[in-house]
């Protein structure tokens, strides 16, 4: 594990930190960076070596995500999104599908995108309306997906679409299926990218499916199994967001501590002032707690124990921590925290989205509350 984390830190120092400020200012997607990560073996870490993965436990994979997010959130979150996109095929696909697709998906040259949310169905994912109609020995997909990371830049899409039933009613989740859709499929296109508050280097846009046809063997799992596949993937994805949030919070803490050591007021470094040192102490405790919680959830997942509620807790705590720590980092830097010369203001803008993606933090509380009620 130490060698893997050392490699990750080396890549972060050489490939990410020199590029992040300019790329985020310009809204430039770091596609080549993902190829570098892939060639270094980092795009398939938690999947079996048999299929081209790294054979690493989630406990290790998530620390890699954290290190990358600490240097550049767009890249750390991109790795999490790609890993999430591969999970349905890795966990629910047939051996034939895995043999055919996973080696390329995990090998580094291909990048994935996860298509679940729609303009009218976000937190209520079961209300999705994108249709996949059986036709000519395959499926014809029509609909629009929203808030898709890597939209238009991905090489394949894991798409959740309705093969039966209605978007309304109590049984709306039963008719959802999962499909593997290569980006080159006719009828697949991306809308213009969204203009976001933060993470401007990460492309987010709607994906449009207009008569996109895929063969029948592109169905992942069984018809109607898609919603349970999506929830399984999201449980894993929430751990990725928790690791991203911890990495971002750590970066903000590092910046604030470094500044407080060097900034002198009233004849001494401001870190010697109790008002500042106590704030930094609280920030450090929150970051350590976030890290401990996501690693504990990862160990549960690796050992086969129930980990969904713990993943929700980790995502909730870590993303709320990232929001609070980045806000406090701006405060420690004072006026310098509010200008683009320092990354503190970017960290603050980036932190907000982590409370929204992979289920809002209100949804995480709902998941945790329902779990407590069942215990």
Tab-separated table of N, CA and C in Angstrom, residues 70-145:
chain	number	residue	atom	x	y	z
A	70	UNK	N	-6.897	15.905	-2.902
A	70	UNK	CA	-6.127	16.889	-2.133
A	70	UNK	C	-5.335	17.797	-3.069
A	71	UNK	N	-4.874	17.227	-4.178
A	71	UNK	CA	-4.135	18.015	-5.162
A	71	UNK	C	-5.051	18.701	-6.164
A	72	UNK	N	-6.132	18.004	-6.577
A	72	UNK	CA	-7.035	18.540	-7.604
A	72	UNK	C	-8.351	17.776	-7.517
A	73	UNK	N	-9.379	18.441	-7.005
A	73	UNK	CA	-10.655	17.767	-6.769
A	73	UNK	C	-11.254	17.212	-8.058
A	74	UNK	N	-11.125	17.938	-9.156
A	74	UNK	CA	-11.661	17.464	-10.432
A	74	UNK	C	-11.143	16.068	-10.772
A	75	UNK	N	-9.887	15.807	-10.492
A	75	UNK	CA	-9.285	14.516	-10.819
A	75	UNK	C	-9.698	13.451	-9.805
A	76	UNK	N	-9.677	13.785	-8.522
A	76	UNK	CA	-10.112	12.822	-7.515
A	76	UNK	C	-11.551	12.408	-7.722
A	77	UNK	N	-12.415	13.391	-7.977
A	77	UNK	CA	-13.820	13.061	-8.200
A	77	UNK	C	-13.999	12.321	-9.519
A	78	UNK	N	-13.196	12.659	-10.515
A	78	UNK	CA	-13.273	11.954	-11.791
A	78	UNK	C	-12.933	10.481	-11.651
A	79	UNK	N	-11.921	10.178	-10.825
A	79	UNK	CA	-11.590	8.778	-10.560
A	79	UNK	C	-12.748	8.082	-9.871
A	80	UNK	N	-13.381	8.755	-8.907
A	80	UNK	CA	-14.528	8.174	-8.214
A	80	UNK	C	-15.680	7.913	-9.173
A	81	UNK	N	-15.944	8.867	-10.069
A	81	UNK	CA	-17.023	8.701	-11.053
A	81	UNK	C	-16.734	7.520	-11.982
A	82	UNK	N	-15.502	7.428	-12.459
A	82	UNK	CA	-15.143	6.319	-13.352
A	82	UNK	C	-15.310	4.981	-12.641
A	83	UNK	N	-14.861	4.899	-11.397
A	83	UNK	CA	-14.977	3.661	-10.631
A	83	UNK	C	-16.439	3.301	-10.419
A	84	UNK	N	-17.260	4.303	-10.107
A	84	UNK	CA	-18.699	4.101	-9.959
A	84	UNK	C	-19.313	3.582	-11.250
A	85	UNK	N	-18.880	4.123	-12.378
A	85	UNK	CA	-19.440	3.745	-13.675
A	85	UNK	C	-19.113	2.299	-14.025
A	86	UNK	N	-17.952	1.812	-13.593
A	86	UNK	CA	-17.544	0.440	-13.893
A	86	UNK	C	-18.194	-0.591	-12.977
A	87	UNK	N	-18.686	-0.153	-11.819
A	87	UNK	CA	-19.168	-1.121	-10.825
A	87	UNK	C	-20.330	-1.981	-11.306
A	88	UNK	N	-21.364	-1.437	-11.972
A	88	UNK	CA	-22.454	-2.307	-12.401
A	88	UNK	C	-21.989	-3.487	-13.250
A	89	UNK	N	-21.096	-3.231	-14.205
A	89	UNK	CA	-20.607	-4.320	-15.049
A	89	UNK	C	-19.760	-5.300	-14.240
A	90	UNK	N	-18.884	-4.753	-13.374
A	90	UNK	CA	-18.005	-5.613	-12.589
A	90	UNK	C	-18.789	-6.485	-11.611
A	91	UNK	N	-19.859	-5.942	-11.036
A	91	UNK	CA	-20.599	-6.664	-10.001
A	91	UNK	C	-21.774	-7.458	-10.542
A	92	UNK	N	-22.375	-7.033	-11.649
A	92	UNK	CA	-23.616	-7.654	-12.117
A	92	UNK	C	-23.534	-8.180	-13.548
A	93	UNK	N	-22.450	-7.905	-14.259
A	93	UNK	CA	-22.336	-8.368	-15.636
A	93	UNK	C	-22.034	-9.857	-15.732
A	94	UNK	N	-22.203	-10.404	-16.904
A	94	UNK	CA	-21.840	-11.798	-17.145
A	94	UNK	C	-20.330	-11.895	-17.361
A	95	UNK	N	-19.797	-13.106	-17.254
A	95	UNK	CA	-18.365	-13.285	-17.510
A	95	UNK	C	-18.008	-12.868	-18.934
A	96	UNK	N	-18.915	-13.135	-19.869
A	96	UNK	CA	-18.661	-12.749	-21.261
A	96	UNK	C	-18.575	-11.230	-21.393
A	97	UNK	N	-19.475	-10.521	-20.731
A	97	UNK	CA	-19.438	-9.058	-20.779
A	97	UNK	C	-18.167	-8.520	-20.143
A	98	UNK	N	-17.805	-9.086	-19.005
A	98	UNK	CA	-16.594	-8.623	-18.323
A	98	UNK	C	-15.359	-8.853	-19.182
A	99	UNK	N	-15.281	-10.030	-19.777
A	99	UNK	CA	-14.128	-10.341	-20.629
A	99	UNK	C	-14.052	-9.370	-21.807
A	100	UNK	N	-15.214	-9.012	-22.341
A	100	UNK	CA	-15.246	-8.178	-23.540
A	100	UNK	C	-14.950	-6.710	-23.246
A	101	UNK	N	-15.432	-6.191	-22.114
A	101	UNK	CA	-15.398	-4.747	-21.895
A	101	UNK	C	-14.496	-4.278	-20.752
A	102	UNK	N	-14.445	-5.027	-19.662
A	102	UNK	CA	-13.755	-4.508	-18.478
A	102	UNK	C	-12.261	-4.231	-18.679
A	103	UNK	N	-11.503	-5.086	-19.371
A	103	UNK	CA	-10.076	-4.787	-19.506
A	103	UNK	C	-9.797	-3.397	-20.080
A	104	UNK	N	-10.554	-2.997	-21.083
A	104	UNK	CA	-10.361	-1.657	-21.646
A	104	UNK	C	-10.866	-0.570	-20.705
A	105	UNK	N	-11.991	-0.848	-20.027
A	105	UNK	CA	-12.558	0.131	-19.110
A	105	UNK	C	-11.632	0.402	-17.927
A	106	UNK	N	-10.940	-0.656	-17.484
A	106	UNK	CA	-10.079	-0.532	-16.319
A	106	UNK	C	-8.622	-0.270	-16.686
A	107	UNK	N	-8.290	-0.424	-17.961
A	107	UNK	CA	-6.898	-0.369	-18.377
A	107	UNK	C	-6.313	1.013	-18.510
A	108	UNK	N	-7.157	2.043	-18.570
A	108	UNK	CA	-6.610	3.386	-18.558
A	108	UNK	C	-6.921	4.264	-19.748
A	109	UNK	N	-7.218	3.663	-20.891
A	109	UNK	CA	-7.450	4.502	-22.068
A	109	UNK	C	-8.884	5.010	-22.145
A	110	UNK	N	-9.814	4.310	-21.519
A	110	UNK	CA	-11.230	4.690	-21.582
A	110	UNK	C	-11.663	5.354	-20.282
A	111	UNK	N	-12.592	6.307	-20.399
A	111	UNK	CA	-13.148	7.009	-19.248
A	111	UNK	C	-14.662	6.866	-19.282
A	112	UNK	N	-15.281	6.641	-18.112
A	112	UNK	CA	-16.709	6.392	-18.058
A	112	UNK	C	-17.517	7.519	-17.449
A	113	UNK	N	-18.832	7.448	-17.664
A	113	UNK	CA	-19.772	8.396	-17.071
A	113	UNK	C	-21.026	7.637	-16.642
A	114	UNK	N	-21.608	8.074	-15.548
A	114	UNK	CA	-22.721	7.388	-14.889
A	114	UNK	C	-23.990	8.191	-15.121
A	115	UNK	N	-24.953	7.602	-15.810
A	115	UNK	CA	-26.157	8.329	-16.227
A	115	UNK	C	-27.391	7.828	-15.487
A	116	UNK	N	-27.683	8.468	-14.361
A	116	UNK	CA	-28.863	8.112	-13.568
A	116	UNK	C	-29.839	9.283	-13.466
A	117	UNK	N	-29.370	10.430	-12.997
A	117	UNK	CA	-30.253	11.585	-12.776
A	117	UNK	C	-30.833	12.123	-14.085
A	118	UNK	N	-31.994	12.739	-13.972
A	118	UNK	CA	-32.658	13.372	-15.110
A	118	UNK	C	-33.154	14.743	-14.682
A	119	UNK	N	-33.547	15.598	-15.635
A	119	UNK	CA	-33.992	16.942	-15.264
A	119	UNK	C	-35.097	16.948	-14.221
A	120	UNK	N	-35.991	15.942	-14.271
A	120	UNK	CA	-37.112	15.920	-13.341
A	120	UNK	C	-36.966	14.879	-12.238
A	121	UNK	N	-35.870	14.122	-12.241
A	121	UNK	CA	-35.689	13.088	-11.219
A	121	UNK	C	-34.249	13.102	-10.737
A	122	UNK	N	-34.046	13.664	-9.555
A	122	UNK	CA	-32.724	13.706	-8.956
A	122	UNK	C	-32.700	12.828	-7.729
A	123	UNK	N	-33.137	13.394	-6.589
A	123	UNK	CA	-33.203	12.602	-5.366
A	123	UNK	C	-34.164	11.432	-5.516
A	124	UNK	N	-35.255	11.636	-6.255
A	124	UNK	CA	-36.208	10.552	-6.533
A	124	UNK	C	-35.792	9.863	-7.830
A	125	UNK	N	-34.693	9.115	-7.758
A	125	UNK	CA	-34.131	8.523	-8.970
A	125	UNK	C	-35.068	7.519	-9.620
A	126	UNK	N	-35.934	6.900	-8.836
A	126	UNK	CA	-36.850	5.900	-9.395
A	126	UNK	C	-37.881	6.520	-10.327
A	127	UNK	N	-37.985	7.842	-10.339
A	127	UNK	CA	-38.952	8.517	-11.207
A	127	UNK	C	-38.375	8.812	-12.585
A	128	UNK	N	-37.263	8.209	-12.937
A	128	UNK	CA	-36.651	8.475	-14.241
A	128	UNK	C	-37.570	8.051	-15.374
A	129	UNK	N	-37.471	8.792	-16.477
A	129	UNK	CA	-38.379	8.565	-17.608
A	129	UNK	C	-37.683	8.125	-18.882
A	130	UNK	N	-36.355	8.170	-18.929
A	130	UNK	CA	-35.642	7.703	-20.119
A	130	UNK	C	-36.069	6.265	-20.423
A	131	UNK	N	-36.436	6.008	-21.670
A	131	UNK	CA	-36.998	4.710	-22.049
A	131	UNK	C	-35.996	3.895	-22.858
A	132	UNK	N	-35.969	2.598	-22.583
A	132	UNK	CA	-35.198	1.647	-23.390
A	132	UNK	C	-36.178	0.583	-23.876
A	133	UNK	N	-36.569	0.701	-25.124
A	133	UNK	CA	-37.593	-0.171	-25.693
A	133	UNK	C	-36.933	-1.306	-26.469
A	134	UNK	N	-37.366	-2.531	-26.203
A	134	UNK	CA	-36.834	-3.683	-26.930
A	134	UNK	C	-37.201	-3.559	-28.401
A	135	UNK	N	-36.187	-3.653	-29.268
A	135	UNK	CA	-36.429	-3.409	-30.694
A	135	UNK	C	-35.287	-3.987	-31.519
A	136	UNK	N	-35.601	-4.766	-32.519
A	136	UNK	CA	-34.609	-5.287	-33.470
A	136	UNK	C	-33.439	-5.988	-32.786
A	137	UNK	N	-33.739	-6.849	-31.842
A	137	UNK	CA	-32.701	-7.613	-31.175
A	137	UNK	C	-31.853	-6.818	-30.215
A	138	UNK	N	-32.361	-5.650	-29.793
A	138	UNK	CA	-31.618	-4.823	-28.847
A	138	UNK	C	-32.546	-3.856	-28.158
A	139	UNK	N	-32.025	-2.684	-27.824
A	139	UNK	CA	-32.815	-1.662	-27.142
A	139	UNK	C	-32.630	-0.325	-27.826
A	140	UNK	N	-33.724	0.403	-27.956
A	140	UNK	CA	-33.692	1.773	-28.468
A	140	UNK	C	-33.891	2.708	-27.280
A	141	UNK	N	-32.916	3.584	-27.043
A	141	UNK	CA	-32.934	4.448	-25.860
A	141	UNK	C	-33.300	5.867	-26.270
A	142	UNK	N	-34.288	6.432	-25.567
A	142	UNK	CA	-34.708	7.805	-25.800
A	142	UNK	C	-34.903	8.498	-24.457
A	143	UNK	N	-34.278	9.670	-24.313
A	143	UNK	CA	-34.435	10.426	-23.075
A	143	UNK	C	-33.261	11.350	-22.837
A	144	UNK	N	-33.322	12.063	-21.718
A	144	UNK	CA	-32.284	13.024	-21.360
A	144	UNK	C	-31.820	12.747	-19.935
A	145	UNK	N	-30.512	12.694	-19.745
A	145	UNK	CA	-29.913	12.556	-18.431
A	145	UNK	C	-29.276	13.896	-18.035
